[in-house]
Amino acid sequence: MSVTRHYVLAAGGTGGHMIPAFALASELLARGHQVALVTDSRGEAIPGVPDGLSVHVLPAGRMQGGLLARVKALIAIWNGRSMALRLLKEIEPSAVVGFGGYPALPTLLAARAAKVPSVIHEQNAVLGRVNRFLARSVAAIATAYEKIERMPAGTADKIHLVGNPVRAEVLKLRDRPYPAFSENGLLRVLVTGGSQGATVLSKVVPDGLAQLPKSIRHRLQVTQQCRAADIDTVREAYQRHEIPAELGTYFEDMAERLADAHLFIGRAGASTIAELTAVGRPAILIPLPSAMDDHQSANARDMAEAGGARSIRQDRFTPEELSRQIEAMAADPETLGNAAHMAWNCGRPNAAKDLADLVESFGGAPLMDVIRVGKSAAPETSTQTAGAGA
């Protein structure tokens, strides 16, 4: 018989933090637990809140800028901690789970003061600053990658490799075969730059696609997410190159578009990598150079080394280089299909369940050990074609 417990999740700021929090919340709710989410005003605005999840908005400062800005941030963090303490006393959770970022900090500080066990989940291949600050004091550290940079000394026994939970609508596409691709068929390319788009993609991708050999160029069918300020310029570029393209600032059916794509071009955010590997779609990744601690370059490493992606530094991301990389991947249908399969093999489709198992171990059975790094940490692999089409 399952036992209903209370859990508090702390996340906010960006979809990269909120999406795995939503996925874990959905899994815990499905197991009969009660779950509350503590977030900031930005996190509250992100769509996808699961039914049954109670949401609490607390102040959270960011330790950036000059002295005055940092003092204000510390005051906001302290006020948020005080409010979170009251919430924890009311809810009495079995554990608090933080997903990184400054919006999670007040609640995790409150958990430490209230002696509530806490777990942190790191979505990136570089431990974020808040998670780095808390790593020694939490009970467990859940990771999305086997190798995590900036992990403090003395924390190895706390590390559990679970992967990065993805949206349910993406996960259900994992067993959809890679779209049929032949020497004469369409080559569907999906281009996105994250939630806000990326001007560099708008500048480079149309011209790069135009430089492809005619045998590939005339088969292109492009879907590109653009910034609102860029969309007219991008449309004119595709019209000039006579390449059919559907453009938009936001696509509600992005999961389906990803499943239908033969090739993805975009950033290397944690959620992007998790979704590409969940569905099994090959990619050309351009890590965001301004990402904290250059974590997007680290995120892209595993997928690129496995053969599921090509990673191009932004300062080397030119139309000529993009064209060269696409031609290397797409000139032979078998090459692109193999890349799709390698991407699929990098996926960790049980991330939400494994993270929920870890979280449930607090207040119940002893701390789980089955997914500790170095034991059963290998990702799912397959020699079959399901979900990868290779």
Short mmCIF file of C-alpha atoms in Angstrom, two decimals:
data_model
loop_
_atom_site.label_atom_id
_atom_site.label_comp_id
_atom_site.label_asym_id
_atom_site.label_seq_id
_atom_site.Cartn_x
_atom_site.Cartn_y
_atom_site.Cartn_z
CA MET A 1 0.00 0.00 0.00
CA SER A 2 1.39 3.41 -0.95
CA VAL A 3 1.67 6.08 1.71
CA THR A 4 0.62 9.64 0.93
CA ARG A 5 3.32 12.15 1.76
CA HIS A 6 3.84 15.85 1.23
CA TYR A 7 6.67 17.17 -0.92
CA VAL A 8 7.75 20.72 -1.75
CA LEU A 9 9.48 21.55 -5.04
CA ALA A 10 11.43 24.78 -5.48
CA ALA A 11 12.08 26.10 -8.99
CA GLY A 12 11.66 29.19 -11.08
CA GLY A 13 13.10 31.72 -13.44
CA THR A 14 13.22 29.71 -16.65
CA GLY A 15 11.57 26.79 -18.38
CA GLY A 16 14.81 24.87 -17.97
CA HIS A 17 14.14 24.73 -14.23
CA MET A 18 10.35 24.52 -14.39
CA ILE A 19 9.90 21.72 -16.95
CA PRO A 20 11.67 19.04 -14.86
CA ALA A 21 9.87 20.34 -11.77
CA PHE A 22 6.52 19.94 -13.52
CA ALA A 23 7.50 16.43 -14.67
CA LEU A 24 8.47 15.35 -11.15
CA ALA A 25 5.32 16.92 -9.71
CA SER A 26 3.17 14.98 -12.19
CA GLU A 27 4.89 11.72 -11.24
CA LEU A 28 4.56 12.31 -7.49
CA LEU A 29 0.92 13.35 -7.84
CA ALA A 30 0.23 10.21 -9.88
CA ARG A 31 1.67 8.19 -6.98
CA GLY A 32 -0.87 9.72 -4.62
CA HIS A 33 1.31 12.30 -2.90
CA GLN A 34 0.53 15.95 -2.22
CA VAL A 35 2.92 18.35 -3.91
CA ALA A 36 3.49 22.09 -3.59
CA LEU A 37 5.64 24.23 -5.87
CA VAL A 38 7.48 27.30 -4.63
CA THR A 39 8.53 29.65 -7.40
CA ASP A 40 9.04 33.30 -8.30
CA SER A 41 6.92 35.61 -10.45
CA ARG A 42 8.68 34.49 -13.65
CA GLY A 43 8.17 30.84 -12.85
CA GLU A 44 4.51 31.44 -12.10
CA ALA A 45 4.04 32.69 -15.68
CA ILE A 46 5.46 29.56 -17.34
CA PRO A 47 2.68 27.33 -18.72
CA GLY A 48 2.30 23.65 -17.98
CA VAL A 49 1.39 23.54 -14.27
CA PRO A 50 0.07 20.02 -13.58
CA ASP A 51 -3.46 19.64 -12.22
CA GLY A 52 -3.40 19.26 -8.46
CA LEU A 53 -0.12 21.11 -7.94
CA SER A 54 -0.44 24.00 -5.48
CA VAL A 55 1.74 26.98 -6.39
CA HIS A 56 3.25 29.48 -3.95
CA VAL A 57 5.10 32.61 -5.12
CA LEU A 58 7.89 33.90 -2.90
CA PRO A 59 10.46 36.68 -3.39
CA ALA A 60 13.89 35.64 -4.62
CA GLY A 61 16.83 37.90 -5.37
CA ARG A 62 19.66 37.41 -7.84
CA MET A 63 23.23 37.97 -6.68
CA GLN A 64 24.24 40.14 -9.61
CA GLY A 65 25.20 43.75 -10.22
CA GLY A 66 26.76 46.21 -7.81
CA LEU A 67 26.79 46.34 -4.04
CA LEU A 68 23.33 47.90 -3.71
CA ALA A 69 21.79 45.30 -6.02
CA ARG A 70 23.38 42.49 -4.02
CA VAL A 71 22.15 43.91 -0.73
CA LYS A 72 18.62 44.07 -2.13
CA ALA A 73 18.97 40.49 -3.36
CA LEU A 74 20.08 39.30 0.08
CA ILE A 75 17.09 41.01 1.67
CA ALA A 76 14.74 39.35 -0.86
CA ILE A 77 16.36 35.95 -0.24
CA TRP A 78 16.03 36.38 3.54
CA ASN A 79 12.40 37.44 3.27
CA GLY A 80 11.73 34.49 0.97
CA ARG A 81 13.40 32.16 3.48
CA SER A 82 11.18 33.43 6.29
CA MET A 83 8.05 32.91 4.19
CA ALA A 84 9.24 29.46 3.11
CA LEU A 85 9.85 28.49 6.74
CA ARG A 86 6.25 29.26 7.58
CA LEU A 87 5.10 27.24 4.59
CA LEU A 88 7.23 24.24 5.57
CA LYS A 89 5.88 24.32 9.12
CA GLU A 90 2.38 24.28 7.70
CA ILE A 91 2.94 21.52 5.12
CA GLU A 92 5.46 19.39 7.05
CA PRO A 93 6.95 17.82 3.89
CA SER A 94 8.96 14.62 3.81
CA ALA A 95 11.49 16.39 1.58
CA VAL A 96 12.17 19.55 -0.37
CA VAL A 97 13.45 19.28 -3.95
CA GLY A 98 15.30 22.20 -5.57
CA PHE A 99 15.95 22.58 -9.28
CA GLY A 100 18.68 25.20 -9.20
CA GLY A 101 18.57 28.91 -9.83
CA TYR A 102 18.17 31.70 -7.30
CA PRO A 103 14.38 31.24 -6.98
CA ALA A 104 15.02 27.86 -5.33
CA LEU A 105 17.50 29.21 -2.79
CA PRO A 106 15.14 30.67 -0.10
CA THR A 107 13.13 27.44 0.17
CA LEU A 108 16.22 25.25 0.38
CA LEU A 109 17.71 27.52 3.04
CA ALA A 110 14.44 27.20 4.93
CA ALA A 111 14.56 23.42 4.61
CA ARG A 112 18.05 23.39 6.10
CA ALA A 113 16.89 25.55 9.02
CA ALA A 114 13.83 23.37 9.58
CA LYS A 115 15.91 20.16 9.29
CA VAL A 116 13.80 18.90 6.38
CA PRO A 117 15.74 16.55 4.05
CA SER A 118 16.50 18.22 0.73
CA VAL A 119 17.43 17.01 -2.74
CA ILE A 120 18.82 19.16 -5.55
CA HIS A 121 18.48 18.31 -9.24
CA GLU A 122 21.06 19.63 -11.70
CA GLN A 123 19.87 19.76 -15.31
CA ASN A 124 23.17 20.88 -16.83
CA ALA A 125 26.57 19.27 -17.19
CA VAL A 126 28.06 22.02 -15.01
CA LEU A 127 26.77 22.37 -11.45
CA GLY A 128 24.99 25.71 -11.17
CA ARG A 129 26.03 28.29 -8.59
CA VAL A 130 23.09 27.81 -6.24
CA ASN A 131 23.39 24.03 -6.37
CA ARG A 132 27.15 24.37 -5.86
CA PHE A 133 26.52 26.48 -2.76
CA LEU A 134 24.10 23.89 -1.34
CA ALA A 135 25.74 20.66 -2.48
CA ARG A 136 27.50 19.82 0.79
CA SER A 137 24.43 20.42 2.94
CA VAL A 138 21.77 18.49 0.99
CA ALA A 139 20.95 14.81 1.40
CA ALA A 140 21.19 13.92 -2.29
CA ILE A 141 22.24 15.39 -5.63
CA ALA A 142 20.35 14.16 -8.70
CA THR A 143 22.12 14.74 -12.01
CA ALA A 144 21.28 14.63 -15.71
CA TYR A 145 24.81 13.69 -16.84
CA GLU A 146 27.30 11.14 -15.58
CA LYS A 147 30.08 13.72 -15.61
CA ILE A 148 29.24 17.00 -13.86
CA GLU A 149 31.79 19.80 -13.73
CA ARG A 150 32.21 22.04 -10.65
CA MET A 151 31.01 19.38 -8.23
CA PRO A 152 32.43 20.17 -4.77
CA ALA A 153 34.81 17.71 -3.15
CA GLY A 154 33.29 15.31 -0.67
CA THR A 155 29.91 15.02 -2.40
CA ALA A 156 30.47 11.89 -4.51
CA ASP A 157 28.41 9.65 -2.22
CA LYS A 158 25.39 11.94 -2.66
CA ILE A 159 25.29 11.82 -6.46
CA HIS A 160 22.49 9.92 -8.22
CA LEU A 161 22.32 9.85 -12.02
CA VAL A 162 18.65 10.09 -13.04
CA GLY A 163 18.59 12.16 -16.23
CA ASN A 164 16.54 15.26 -16.94
CA PRO A 165 12.74 14.78 -16.82
CA VAL A 166 10.89 15.95 -19.94
CA ARG A 167 7.31 16.86 -20.71
CA ALA A 168 4.87 13.96 -21.01
CA GLU A 169 3.91 14.98 -24.56
CA VAL A 170 7.57 14.63 -25.58
CA LEU A 171 8.20 11.36 -23.76
CA LYS A 172 5.24 9.67 -25.44
CA LEU A 173 6.95 10.25 -28.81
CA ARG A 174 10.01 8.20 -27.87
CA ASP A 175 8.83 5.08 -29.68
CA ARG A 176 7.78 6.93 -32.83
CA PRO A 177 10.17 5.85 -35.61
CA TYR A 178 12.52 8.35 -37.15
CA PRO A 179 10.72 9.89 -40.18
CA ALA A 180 11.40 8.11 -43.45
CA PHE A 181 14.27 9.86 -45.22
CA SER A 182 15.60 9.01 -48.67
CA GLU A 183 17.80 10.58 -51.34
CA ASN A 184 14.73 12.03 -53.05
CA GLY A 185 12.47 12.75 -50.08
CA LEU A 186 11.92 15.94 -48.10
CA LEU A 187 14.51 17.03 -45.54
CA ARG A 188 12.54 18.64 -42.71
CA VAL A 189 14.66 21.00 -40.60
CA LEU A 190 13.51 22.45 -37.27
CA VAL A 191 15.32 25.57 -36.03
CA THR A 192 14.80 27.06 -32.56
CA GLY A 193 16.80 29.30 -30.28
CA GLY A 194 15.14 28.58 -26.97
CA SER A 195 12.10 30.30 -25.51
CA GLN A 196 13.16 33.71 -26.81
CA GLY A 197 14.69 32.72 -30.13
CA ALA A 198 18.24 33.60 -31.17
CA THR A 199 19.23 36.32 -33.61
CA VAL A 200 22.41 34.48 -34.64
CA LEU A 201 20.28 31.62 -35.99
CA SER A 202 18.17 34.08 -37.95
CA LYS A 203 21.28 35.55 -39.51
CA VAL A 204 23.17 32.36 -40.31
CA VAL A 205 20.69 29.54 -40.97
CA PRO A 206 18.91 30.85 -44.12
CA ASP A 207 22.20 31.65 -45.86
CA GLY A 208 23.74 28.37 -44.69
CA LEU A 209 20.86 26.34 -46.10
CA ALA A 210 21.11 28.29 -49.36
CA GLN A 211 24.74 27.14 -49.77
CA LEU A 212 23.83 23.45 -49.70
CA PRO A 213 24.21 21.45 -52.93
CA LYS A 214 21.13 21.62 -55.11
CA SER A 215 20.48 17.91 -54.51
CA ILE A 216 19.80 18.73 -50.84
CA ARG A 217 18.61 22.34 -51.08
CA HIS A 218 15.63 21.65 -53.34
CA ARG A 219 14.29 19.09 -50.81
CA LEU A 220 14.35 21.41 -47.77
CA GLN A 221 11.27 22.14 -45.71
CA VAL A 222 12.12 24.49 -42.82
CA THR A 223 10.32 25.40 -39.62
CA GLN A 224 12.04 28.18 -37.69
CA GLN A 225 11.24 29.92 -34.44
CA CYS A 226 12.43 33.54 -34.55
CA ARG A 227 12.42 36.61 -32.40
CA ALA A 228 9.58 38.95 -33.32
CA ALA A 229 12.16 41.58 -34.33
CA ASP A 230 13.85 39.15 -36.74
CA ILE A 231 10.95 37.38 -38.39
CA ASP A 232 10.41 39.72 -41.38
CA THR A 233 14.11 39.70 -42.26
CA VAL A 234 14.25 35.91 -42.01
CA ARG A 235 11.15 35.54 -44.19
CA GLU A 236 12.70 37.76 -46.86
CA ALA A 237 15.91 35.69 -46.77
CA TYR A 238 14.08 32.40 -47.32
CA GLN A 239 12.00 33.93 -50.11
CA ARG A 240 15.16 35.23 -51.77
CA HIS A 241 16.75 31.78 -51.57
CA GLU A 242 13.50 30.10 -52.71
CA ILE A 243 13.49 27.80 -49.68
CA PRO A 244 10.03 26.95 -48.26
CA ALA A 245 9.90 27.94 -44.59
CA GLU A 246 7.25 28.27 -41.90
CA LEU A 247 8.21 30.94 -39.37
CA GLY A 248 6.78 31.86 -36.00
CA THR A 249 7.70 33.34 -32.65
CA TYR A 250 6.10 30.40 -30.83
CA PHE A 251 4.73 27.00 -31.83
CA GLU A 252 2.29 25.34 -29.46
CA ASP A 253 2.86 21.94 -31.09
CA MET A 254 6.65 21.99 -30.78
CA ALA A 255 6.81 18.38 -29.59
CA GLU A 256 5.07 17.14 -32.74
CA ARG A 257 7.27 19.32 -34.92
CA LEU A 258 10.34 17.83 -33.26
CA ALA A 259 9.05 14.31 -33.87
CA ASP A 260 8.47 15.09 -37.57
CA ALA A 261 11.89 16.72 -38.06
CA HIS A 262 14.84 15.00 -39.72
CA LEU A 263 17.34 17.50 -38.31
CA PHE A 264 17.31 20.03 -35.46
CA ILE A 265 19.41 23.22 -35.40
CA GLY A 266 19.54 25.25 -32.21
CA ARG A 267 20.90 25.92 -28.75
CA ALA A 268 22.12 23.29 -26.28
CA GLY A 269 19.99 24.08 -23.25
CA ALA A 270 19.38 21.24 -20.81
CA SER A 271 15.71 20.78 -21.74
CA THR A 272 16.54 20.89 -25.46
CA ILE A 273 19.13 18.12 -25.10
CA ALA A 274 16.78 16.06 -22.95
CA GLU A 275 13.98 16.32 -25.51
CA LEU A 276 16.24 15.60 -28.51
CA THR A 277 17.55 12.45 -26.85
CA ALA A 278 14.11 11.42 -25.59
CA VAL A 279 12.70 11.50 -29.13
CA GLY A 280 15.93 10.57 -30.91
CA ARG A 281 16.51 13.41 -33.35
CA PRO A 282 19.95 14.37 -34.70
CA ALA A 283 21.08 17.93 -34.17
CA ILE A 284 23.50 20.69 -34.98
CA LEU A 285 23.99 22.51 -31.69
CA ILE A 286 25.25 26.06 -31.20
CA PRO A 287 25.87 26.49 -27.45
CA LEU A 288 24.98 29.90 -26.04
CA PRO A 289 28.38 31.54 -25.37
CA SER A 290 27.04 33.72 -22.57
CA ALA A 291 25.57 30.77 -20.62
CA MET A 292 26.88 30.71 -17.07
CA ASP A 293 30.10 28.68 -16.81
CA ASP A 294 29.67 27.83 -20.52
CA HIS A 295 27.37 25.01 -19.42
CA GLN A 296 25.72 24.63 -22.84
CA SER A 297 29.01 23.52 -24.40
CA ALA A 298 29.27 20.87 -21.68
CA ASN A 299 25.63 19.88 -22.27
CA ALA A 300 26.32 19.23 -25.96
CA ARG A 301 29.41 17.11 -25.32
CA ASP A 302 27.83 13.71 -24.58
CA MET A 303 25.42 13.84 -27.51
CA ALA A 304 28.17 14.97 -29.89
CA GLU A 305 30.64 12.34 -28.68
CA ALA A 306 27.98 9.65 -29.13
CA GLY A 307 27.47 10.70 -32.75
CA GLY A 308 23.99 12.10 -32.32
CA ALA A 309 24.92 15.74 -32.86
CA ARG A 310 27.49 18.19 -34.21
CA SER A 311 28.45 21.07 -31.91
CA ILE A 312 29.61 24.39 -33.39
CA ARG A 313 30.94 27.26 -31.30
CA GLN A 314 29.06 30.45 -32.01
CA ASP A 315 32.21 32.32 -33.10
CA ARG A 316 32.67 29.62 -35.75
CA PHE A 317 29.02 29.42 -36.72
CA THR A 318 29.03 30.75 -40.27
CA PRO A 319 26.81 29.90 -43.27
CA GLU A 320 29.75 28.01 -44.79
CA GLU A 321 30.34 25.91 -41.66
CA LEU A 322 26.65 25.19 -41.20
CA SER A 323 26.33 24.09 -44.83
CA ARG A 324 29.36 21.85 -44.50
CA GLN A 325 28.03 20.14 -41.38
CA ILE A 326 24.53 19.61 -42.80
CA GLU A 327 25.97 18.13 -45.98
CA ALA A 328 28.15 15.76 -43.95
CA MET A 329 25.10 14.54 -42.04
CA ALA A 330 22.39 14.57 -44.71
CA ALA A 331 24.10 13.69 -48.00
CA ASP A 332 23.66 10.00 -47.14
CA PRO A 333 20.28 9.02 -45.59
CA GLU A 334 21.98 6.25 -43.60
CA THR A 335 24.31 8.75 -41.91
CA LEU A 336 21.42 10.89 -40.66
CA GLY A 337 19.46 7.82 -39.57
CA ASN A 338 22.43 6.52 -37.60
CA ALA A 339 22.81 9.91 -35.90
CA ALA A 340 19.14 9.75 -34.92
CA HIS A 341 19.70 6.34 -33.35
CA MET A 342 22.76 7.55 -31.45
CA ALA A 343 20.75 10.51 -30.13
CA TRP A 344 17.98 8.13 -29.03
CA ASN A 345 20.46 5.94 -27.17
CA CYS A 346 21.57 8.98 -25.15
CA GLY A 347 18.05 9.46 -23.78
CA ARG A 348 17.02 8.68 -20.21
CA PRO A 349 13.27 8.17 -20.53
CA ASN A 350 12.83 7.07 -16.90
CA ALA A 351 14.22 10.32 -15.47
CA ALA A 352 10.98 11.46 -13.81
CA LYS A 353 10.34 8.02 -12.31
CA ASP A 354 13.91 7.62 -11.08
CA LEU A 355 13.90 11.09 -9.55
CA ALA A 356 10.55 10.34 -7.89
CA ASP A 357 11.97 7.08 -6.50
CA LEU A 358 14.87 9.02 -5.01
CA VAL A 359 12.59 11.65 -3.51
CA GLU A 360 10.19 9.02 -2.12
CA SER A 361 13.06 7.38 -0.27
CA PHE A 362 12.86 10.17 2.30
CA GLY A 363 10.46 9.37 5.09
CA GLY A 364 10.14 5.81 3.81
CA ALA A 365 12.63 3.17 2.69
CA PRO A 366 16.39 3.74 3.02
CA LEU A 367 17.96 6.07 0.47
CA MET A 368 17.84 4.38 -2.93
CA ASP A 369 21.09 3.10 -4.30
CA VAL A 370 20.09 1.54 -7.61
CA ILE A 371 20.89 4.56 -9.74
CA ARG A 372 24.00 5.74 -7.95
CA VAL A 373 26.71 6.78 -10.39
CA GLY A 374 29.03 3.89 -11.20
CA LYS A 375 26.37 1.22 -10.66
CA SER A 376 23.32 1.05 -12.92
CA ALA A 377 23.92 4.42 -14.47
CA ALA A 378 24.14 3.50 -18.15
CA PRO A 379 21.44 5.00 -20.40
CA GLU A 380 18.94 2.81 -22.18
CA THR A 381 20.36 1.33 -25.35
CA SER A 382 18.84 -0.70 -28.11
CA THR A 383 19.85 -2.39 -31.31
CA GLN A 384 16.27 -2.16 -32.59
CA THR A 385 14.88 0.55 -34.81
CA ALA A 386 12.03 1.66 -32.56
CA GLY A 387 12.21 5.37 -31.88
CA ALA A 388 15.36 5.88 -33.92
CA GLY A 389 14.68 4.45 -37.31
CA ALA A 390 18.26 3.33 -37.83
#
